[in-house]
Coordinates of C-alpha atoms and ligand atoms in Angstrom, one line a residue:
X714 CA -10.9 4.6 -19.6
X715 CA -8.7 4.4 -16.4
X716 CA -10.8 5.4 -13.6
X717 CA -14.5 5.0 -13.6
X718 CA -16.5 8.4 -12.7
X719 CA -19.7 7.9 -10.8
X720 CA -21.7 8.1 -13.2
X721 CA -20.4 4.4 -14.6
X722 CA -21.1 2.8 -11.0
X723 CA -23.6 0.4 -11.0
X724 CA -26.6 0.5 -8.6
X725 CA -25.2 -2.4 -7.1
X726 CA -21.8 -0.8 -6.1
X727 CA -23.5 2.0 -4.6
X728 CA -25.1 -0.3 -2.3
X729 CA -21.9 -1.3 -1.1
X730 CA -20.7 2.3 -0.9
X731 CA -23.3 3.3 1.2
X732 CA -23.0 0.2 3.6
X733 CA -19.3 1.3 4.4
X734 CA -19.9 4.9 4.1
X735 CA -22.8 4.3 7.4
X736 CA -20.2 2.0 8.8
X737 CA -17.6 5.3 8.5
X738 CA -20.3 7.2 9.9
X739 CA -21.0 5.0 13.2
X740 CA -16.8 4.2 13.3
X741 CA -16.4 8.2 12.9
X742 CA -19.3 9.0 15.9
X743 CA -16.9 6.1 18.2
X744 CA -14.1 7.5 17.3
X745 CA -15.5 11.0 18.6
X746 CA -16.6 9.2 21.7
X747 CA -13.7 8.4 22.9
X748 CA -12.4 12.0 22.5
X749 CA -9.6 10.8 19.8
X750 CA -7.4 9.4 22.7
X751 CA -8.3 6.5 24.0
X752 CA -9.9 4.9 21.0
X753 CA -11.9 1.8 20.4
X754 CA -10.0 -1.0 20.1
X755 CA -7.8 -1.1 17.1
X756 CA -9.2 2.8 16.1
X757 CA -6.8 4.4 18.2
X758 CA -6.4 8.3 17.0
X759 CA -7.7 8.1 13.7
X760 CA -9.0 11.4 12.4
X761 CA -11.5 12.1 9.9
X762 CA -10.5 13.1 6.6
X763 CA -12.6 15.6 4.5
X764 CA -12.7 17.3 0.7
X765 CA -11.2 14.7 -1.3
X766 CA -12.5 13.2 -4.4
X767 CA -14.9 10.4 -4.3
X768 CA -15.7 10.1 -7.8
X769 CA -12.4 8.0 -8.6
X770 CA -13.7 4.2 -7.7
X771 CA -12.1 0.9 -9.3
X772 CA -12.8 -2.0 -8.0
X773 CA -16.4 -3.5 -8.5
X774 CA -15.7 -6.0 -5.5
X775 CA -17.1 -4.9 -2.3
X776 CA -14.9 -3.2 0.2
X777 CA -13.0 -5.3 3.1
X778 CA -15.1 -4.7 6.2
X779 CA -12.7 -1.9 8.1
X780 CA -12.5 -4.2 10.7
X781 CA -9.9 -6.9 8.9
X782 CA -8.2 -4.5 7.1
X783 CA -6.9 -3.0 10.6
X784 CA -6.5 -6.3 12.4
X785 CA -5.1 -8.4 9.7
X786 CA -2.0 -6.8 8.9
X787 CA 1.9 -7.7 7.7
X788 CA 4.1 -4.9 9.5
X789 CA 7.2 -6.8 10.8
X790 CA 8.4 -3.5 12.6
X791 CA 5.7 -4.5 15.0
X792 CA 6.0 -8.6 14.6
X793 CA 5.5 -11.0 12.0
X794 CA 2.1 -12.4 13.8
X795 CA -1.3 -11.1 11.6
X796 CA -2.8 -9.6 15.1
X797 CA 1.2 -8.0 16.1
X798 CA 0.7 -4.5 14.3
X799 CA -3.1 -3.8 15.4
X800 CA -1.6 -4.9 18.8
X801 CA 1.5 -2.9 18.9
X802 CA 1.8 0.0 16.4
X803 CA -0.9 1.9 18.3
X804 CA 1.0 1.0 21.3
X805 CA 4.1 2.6 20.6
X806 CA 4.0 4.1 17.2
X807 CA 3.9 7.5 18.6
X808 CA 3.7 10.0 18.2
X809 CA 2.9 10.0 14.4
X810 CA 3.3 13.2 13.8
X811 CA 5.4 15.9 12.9
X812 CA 6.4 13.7 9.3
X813 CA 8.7 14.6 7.0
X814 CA 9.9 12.8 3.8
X815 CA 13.1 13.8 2.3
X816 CA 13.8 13.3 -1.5
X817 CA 16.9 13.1 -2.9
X818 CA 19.1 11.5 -5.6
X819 CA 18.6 11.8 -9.3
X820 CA 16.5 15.0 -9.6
X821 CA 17.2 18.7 -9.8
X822 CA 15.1 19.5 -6.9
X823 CA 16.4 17.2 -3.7
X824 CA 14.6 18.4 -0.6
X825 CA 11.9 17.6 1.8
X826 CA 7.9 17.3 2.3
X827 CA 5.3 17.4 4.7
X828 CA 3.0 15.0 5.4
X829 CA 0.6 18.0 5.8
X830 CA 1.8 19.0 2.1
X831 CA 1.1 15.6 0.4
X832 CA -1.9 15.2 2.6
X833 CA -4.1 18.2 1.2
X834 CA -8.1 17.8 0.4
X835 CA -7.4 19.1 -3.5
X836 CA -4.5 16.4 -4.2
X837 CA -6.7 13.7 -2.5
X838 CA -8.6 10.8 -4.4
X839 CA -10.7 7.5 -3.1
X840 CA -9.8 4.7 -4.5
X841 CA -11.1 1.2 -4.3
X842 CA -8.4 -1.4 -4.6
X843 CA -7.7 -5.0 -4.9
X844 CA -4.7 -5.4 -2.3
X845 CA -3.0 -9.3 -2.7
X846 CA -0.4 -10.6 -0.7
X847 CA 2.0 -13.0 -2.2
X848 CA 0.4 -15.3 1.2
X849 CA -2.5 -15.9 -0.7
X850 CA -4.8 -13.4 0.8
X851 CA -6.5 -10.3 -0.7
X852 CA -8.8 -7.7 0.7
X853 CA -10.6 -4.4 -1.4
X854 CA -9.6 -1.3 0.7
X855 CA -10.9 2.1 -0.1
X856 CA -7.7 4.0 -0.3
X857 CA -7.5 8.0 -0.3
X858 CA -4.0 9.0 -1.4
X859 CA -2.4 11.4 -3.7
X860 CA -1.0 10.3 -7.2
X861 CA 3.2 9.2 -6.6
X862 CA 3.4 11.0 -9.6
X863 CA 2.3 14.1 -8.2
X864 CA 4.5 14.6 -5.4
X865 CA 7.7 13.1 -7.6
X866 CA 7.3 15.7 -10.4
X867 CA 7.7 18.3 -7.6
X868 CA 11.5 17.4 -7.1
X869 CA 12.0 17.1 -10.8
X870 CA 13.7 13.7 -11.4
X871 CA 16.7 14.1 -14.1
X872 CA 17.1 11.6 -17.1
X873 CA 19.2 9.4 -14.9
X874 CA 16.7 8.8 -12.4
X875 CA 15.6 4.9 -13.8
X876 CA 13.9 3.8 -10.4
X877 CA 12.7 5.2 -7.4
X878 CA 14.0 3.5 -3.6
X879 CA 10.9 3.9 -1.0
X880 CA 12.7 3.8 2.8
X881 CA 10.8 3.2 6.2
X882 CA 11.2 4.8 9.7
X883 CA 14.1 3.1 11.4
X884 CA 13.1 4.1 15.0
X885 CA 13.1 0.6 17.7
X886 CA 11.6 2.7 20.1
X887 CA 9.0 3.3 17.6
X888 CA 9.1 0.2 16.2
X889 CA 10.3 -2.0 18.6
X890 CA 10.4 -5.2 16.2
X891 CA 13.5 -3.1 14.5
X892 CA 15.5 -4.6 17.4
X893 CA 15.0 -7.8 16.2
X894 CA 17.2 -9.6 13.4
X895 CA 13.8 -10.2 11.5
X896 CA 14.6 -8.2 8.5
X897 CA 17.6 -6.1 6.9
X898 CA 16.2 -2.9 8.5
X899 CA 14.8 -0.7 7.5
X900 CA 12.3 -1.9 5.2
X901 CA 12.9 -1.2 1.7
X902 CA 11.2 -1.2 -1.5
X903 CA 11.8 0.3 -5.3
X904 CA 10.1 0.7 -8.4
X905 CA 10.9 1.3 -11.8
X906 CA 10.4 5.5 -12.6
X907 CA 7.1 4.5 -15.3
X908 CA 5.9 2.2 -12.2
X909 CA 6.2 5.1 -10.1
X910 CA 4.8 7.4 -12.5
X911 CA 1.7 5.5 -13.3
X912 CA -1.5 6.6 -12.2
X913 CA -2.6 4.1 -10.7
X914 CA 0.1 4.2 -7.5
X915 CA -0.9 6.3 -4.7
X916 CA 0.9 7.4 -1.7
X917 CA -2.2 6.7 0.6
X918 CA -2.8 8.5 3.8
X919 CA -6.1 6.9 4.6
X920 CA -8.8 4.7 4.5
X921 CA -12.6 4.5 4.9
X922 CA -12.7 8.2 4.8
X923 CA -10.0 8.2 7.9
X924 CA -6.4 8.8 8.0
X925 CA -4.6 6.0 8.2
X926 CA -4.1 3.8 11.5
X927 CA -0.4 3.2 12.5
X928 CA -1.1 -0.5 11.8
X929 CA -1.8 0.1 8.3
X930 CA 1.3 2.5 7.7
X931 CA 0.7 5.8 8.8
X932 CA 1.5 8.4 7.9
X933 CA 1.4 7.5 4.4
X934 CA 2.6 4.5 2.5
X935 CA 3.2 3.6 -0.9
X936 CA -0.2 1.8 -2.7
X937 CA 0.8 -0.4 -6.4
X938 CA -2.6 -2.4 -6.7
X939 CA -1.1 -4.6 -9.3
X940 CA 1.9 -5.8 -7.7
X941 CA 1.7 -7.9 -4.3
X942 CA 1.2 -6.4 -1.1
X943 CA 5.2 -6.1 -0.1
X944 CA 5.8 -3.4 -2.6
X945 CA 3.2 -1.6 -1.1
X946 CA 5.8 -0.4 1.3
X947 CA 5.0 1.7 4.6
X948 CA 5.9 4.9 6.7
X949 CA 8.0 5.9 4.6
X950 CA 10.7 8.4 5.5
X951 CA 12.6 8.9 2.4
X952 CA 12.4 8.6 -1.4
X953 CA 16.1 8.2 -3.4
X954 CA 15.7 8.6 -7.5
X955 CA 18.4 6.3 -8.5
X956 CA 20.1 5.3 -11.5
X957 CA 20.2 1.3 -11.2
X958 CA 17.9 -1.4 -9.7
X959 CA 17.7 -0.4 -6.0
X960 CA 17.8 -3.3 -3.4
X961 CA 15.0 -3.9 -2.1
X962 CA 14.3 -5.8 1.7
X963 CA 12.2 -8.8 0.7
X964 CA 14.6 -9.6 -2.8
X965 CA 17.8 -9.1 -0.5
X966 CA 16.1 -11.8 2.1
X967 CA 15.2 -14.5 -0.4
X968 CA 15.8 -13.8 -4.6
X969 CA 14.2 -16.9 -5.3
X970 CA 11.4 -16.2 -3.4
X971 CA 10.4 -12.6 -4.1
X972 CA 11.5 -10.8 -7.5
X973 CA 12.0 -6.7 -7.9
X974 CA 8.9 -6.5 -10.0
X975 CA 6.1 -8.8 -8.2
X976 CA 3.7 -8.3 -10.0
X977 CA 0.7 -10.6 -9.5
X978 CA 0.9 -12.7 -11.8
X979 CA -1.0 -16.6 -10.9
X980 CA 1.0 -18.3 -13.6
X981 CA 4.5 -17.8 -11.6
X982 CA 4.5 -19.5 -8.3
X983 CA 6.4 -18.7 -5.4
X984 CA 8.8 -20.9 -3.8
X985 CA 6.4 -21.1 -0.9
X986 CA 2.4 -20.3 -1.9
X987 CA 1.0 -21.0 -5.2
X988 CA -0.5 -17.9 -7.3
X989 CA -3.5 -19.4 -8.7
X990 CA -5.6 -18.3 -6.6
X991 CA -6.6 -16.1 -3.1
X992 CA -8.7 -16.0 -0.2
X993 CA -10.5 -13.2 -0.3
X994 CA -10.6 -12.3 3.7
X995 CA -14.0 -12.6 4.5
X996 CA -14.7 -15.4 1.5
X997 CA -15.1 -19.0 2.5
X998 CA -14.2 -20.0 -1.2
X999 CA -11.0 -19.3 -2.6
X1000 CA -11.1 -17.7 -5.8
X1001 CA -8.8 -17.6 -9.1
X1002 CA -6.1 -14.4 -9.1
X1003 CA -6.4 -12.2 -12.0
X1004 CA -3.4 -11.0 -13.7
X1005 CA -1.7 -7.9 -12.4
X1006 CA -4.2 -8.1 -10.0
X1007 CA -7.1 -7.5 -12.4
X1008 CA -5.4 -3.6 -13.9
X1009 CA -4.1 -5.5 -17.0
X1010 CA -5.7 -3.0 -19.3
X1011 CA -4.3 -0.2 -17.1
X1012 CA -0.7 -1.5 -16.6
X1013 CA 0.0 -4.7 -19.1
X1014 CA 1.5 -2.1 -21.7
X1015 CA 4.7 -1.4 -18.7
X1016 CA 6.3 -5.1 -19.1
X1017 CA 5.5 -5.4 -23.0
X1018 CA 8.1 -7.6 -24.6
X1019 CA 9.4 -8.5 -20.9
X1020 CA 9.8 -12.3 -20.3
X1021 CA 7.5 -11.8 -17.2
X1022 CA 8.4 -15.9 -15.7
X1023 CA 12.1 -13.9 -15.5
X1024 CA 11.3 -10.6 -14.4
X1025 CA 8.9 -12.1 -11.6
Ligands
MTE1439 N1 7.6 -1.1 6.4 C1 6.8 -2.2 6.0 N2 6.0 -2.1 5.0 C2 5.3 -3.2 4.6 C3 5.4 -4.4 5.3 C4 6.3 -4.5 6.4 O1 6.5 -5.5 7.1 N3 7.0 -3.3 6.7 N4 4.7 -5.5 4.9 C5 4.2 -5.5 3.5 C6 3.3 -6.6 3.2 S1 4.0 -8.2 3.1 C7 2.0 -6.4 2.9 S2 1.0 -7.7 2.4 C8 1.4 -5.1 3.1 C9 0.2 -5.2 4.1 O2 -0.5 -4.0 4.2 P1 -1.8 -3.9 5.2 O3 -1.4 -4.5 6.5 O4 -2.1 -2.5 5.2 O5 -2.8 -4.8 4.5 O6 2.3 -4.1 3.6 C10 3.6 -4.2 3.1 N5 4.4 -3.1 3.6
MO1440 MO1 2.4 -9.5 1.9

């Protein structure tokens, strides 16, 4: 089965649900507190999000403490420090709001959406991820996102349309690190169209029952638990359908380094950290990486017959 219903969690997991569901509760009542404009620190204006789906759960591991996951970030628009985004992006990522994404390419459909569109209660899901970054690190993060697949049918991708290209916000006001020679901005990711398509990839607006801080990507960012964190591209602006292998920011900076698929795979190192195994933020002890991140039985079937050392 692909995703669990909550009737196959164990007692044990709903412990740790209902840990992080009071800690949403006491974040939610701070948040409230301080009248959704001042914040406390690092919670600046998130809002509460209600009706989704909490019967979708994955991971057994328990969740990240909310904490890390909004002060241990990677968002070189704001810095390539851990602490820069948490620091920054609520600083002058703003405002968030209106947000379109515009779609175009290979589809019979091109045209825009709203993030108030994509972010509606009856398209939303929780899920409970494994996130690993090719650094070494991993966290569990309960996601709530709508299926990729459910916003890309909308624009009805053609038989050409072989990958999908995932763009950023290029703002340096917004983003003032855009200023800086860092990357190739803006960021830039792609996936192969069954990648895209799987069920597993979500276009997450939130976490911990909130919408998403501007640290971790908001509006919404793309979410592909089996592939290292750099896919996992944020605030995204526009989505291309595209006939060939799109060019993506971290394969442009260094092919060696970072391949177009990523996936987490501990038996292919990377030029600079070893894949074996992670540090679970949090963990003292490192522990071994699972293969595509622990979703082989959900994803394995995608690089079938691929020479996976090749396609890394
Ligand atoms: N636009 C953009 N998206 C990005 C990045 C970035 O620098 N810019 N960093 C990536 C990397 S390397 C990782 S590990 C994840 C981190 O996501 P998190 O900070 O929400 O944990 O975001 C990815 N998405
Ligand atoms: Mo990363």
């Amino acid at each position: 089965m692909l995703l669990r219903q909550a009737s196959d969690i164990r007692p044990s997991e709903i412990t740790d649900r209902s840990l992080y569901l009071d800690r949403r509760r006491f974040l939610s009542v701070g948040i409230g507190a301080a009248a959704g404009l001042v914040g406390l620190a690092g919670t600046a204006r998130a809002a509460a999000l209600t009706g989704y789906r909490k019967t979708m759960v994955l991971a057994k591991d328990a969740p990240t403490p909310f904490k890390d996951i909004t002060t241990y970030n990677n968002f070189y628009e704001f810095g390539t420090g851990k602490s820069d985004p948490s620091r920054y992006a609520p600083k002058y990522f703003k405002p968030i709001l209106p947000w379109t994404v515009t779609v175009e390419g290979e589809c019979a459909k091109p045209g825009t959406i709203g993030y108030e569109d994509i972010a509606k209660p009856a398209l939303m899901e929780e899920r409970i991820y494994r996130h690993r970054c090719v650094e070494a690190w991993s966290m569990v993060i309960p996601w709530i996102g709508v299926p990729l697949a459910t916003i890309l049918k909308r624009f009805e991708p053609t038989a050409k349309a072989k990958f999908v290209q995932f763009v950023t916000l290029m703002d340096p006001k917004r983003m003032p690190g855009e200023m800086m020679p860092i990357l190739d901005w803006p960021y830039r990711e792609g996936l192969r169209m069954d990648e895209a398509m799987h069920p597993l990839t979500l276009l997450a607006v939130g976490l911990y029952g909130q919408t998403l801080l501007p640290q971790n990507g908001a509006p919404l960012r793309l979410v592909v638990p089996w592939k290292y964190g750099f896919k996992s591209i944020k605030s995204i602006v526009k989505i291309r359908f595209v006939e060939t292998q799109p060019k993506t920011t971290w394969t442009t900076e260094d092919p060696q380094e970072y391949g177009f698929y990523s996936n987490v795979n501990p038996h292919v190192s990377n030029t600079r950290w070893s894949q074996e195994t992670e540090r679970r933020i949090g963990d003292f002890f490192r522990r071994k990486t699972l293969m595509f991140n622990g979703y082989g039985d959900q994803v394995a079937h995608l690089y079938a017959g691929m020479d996976l050392r090749k396609y890394f």
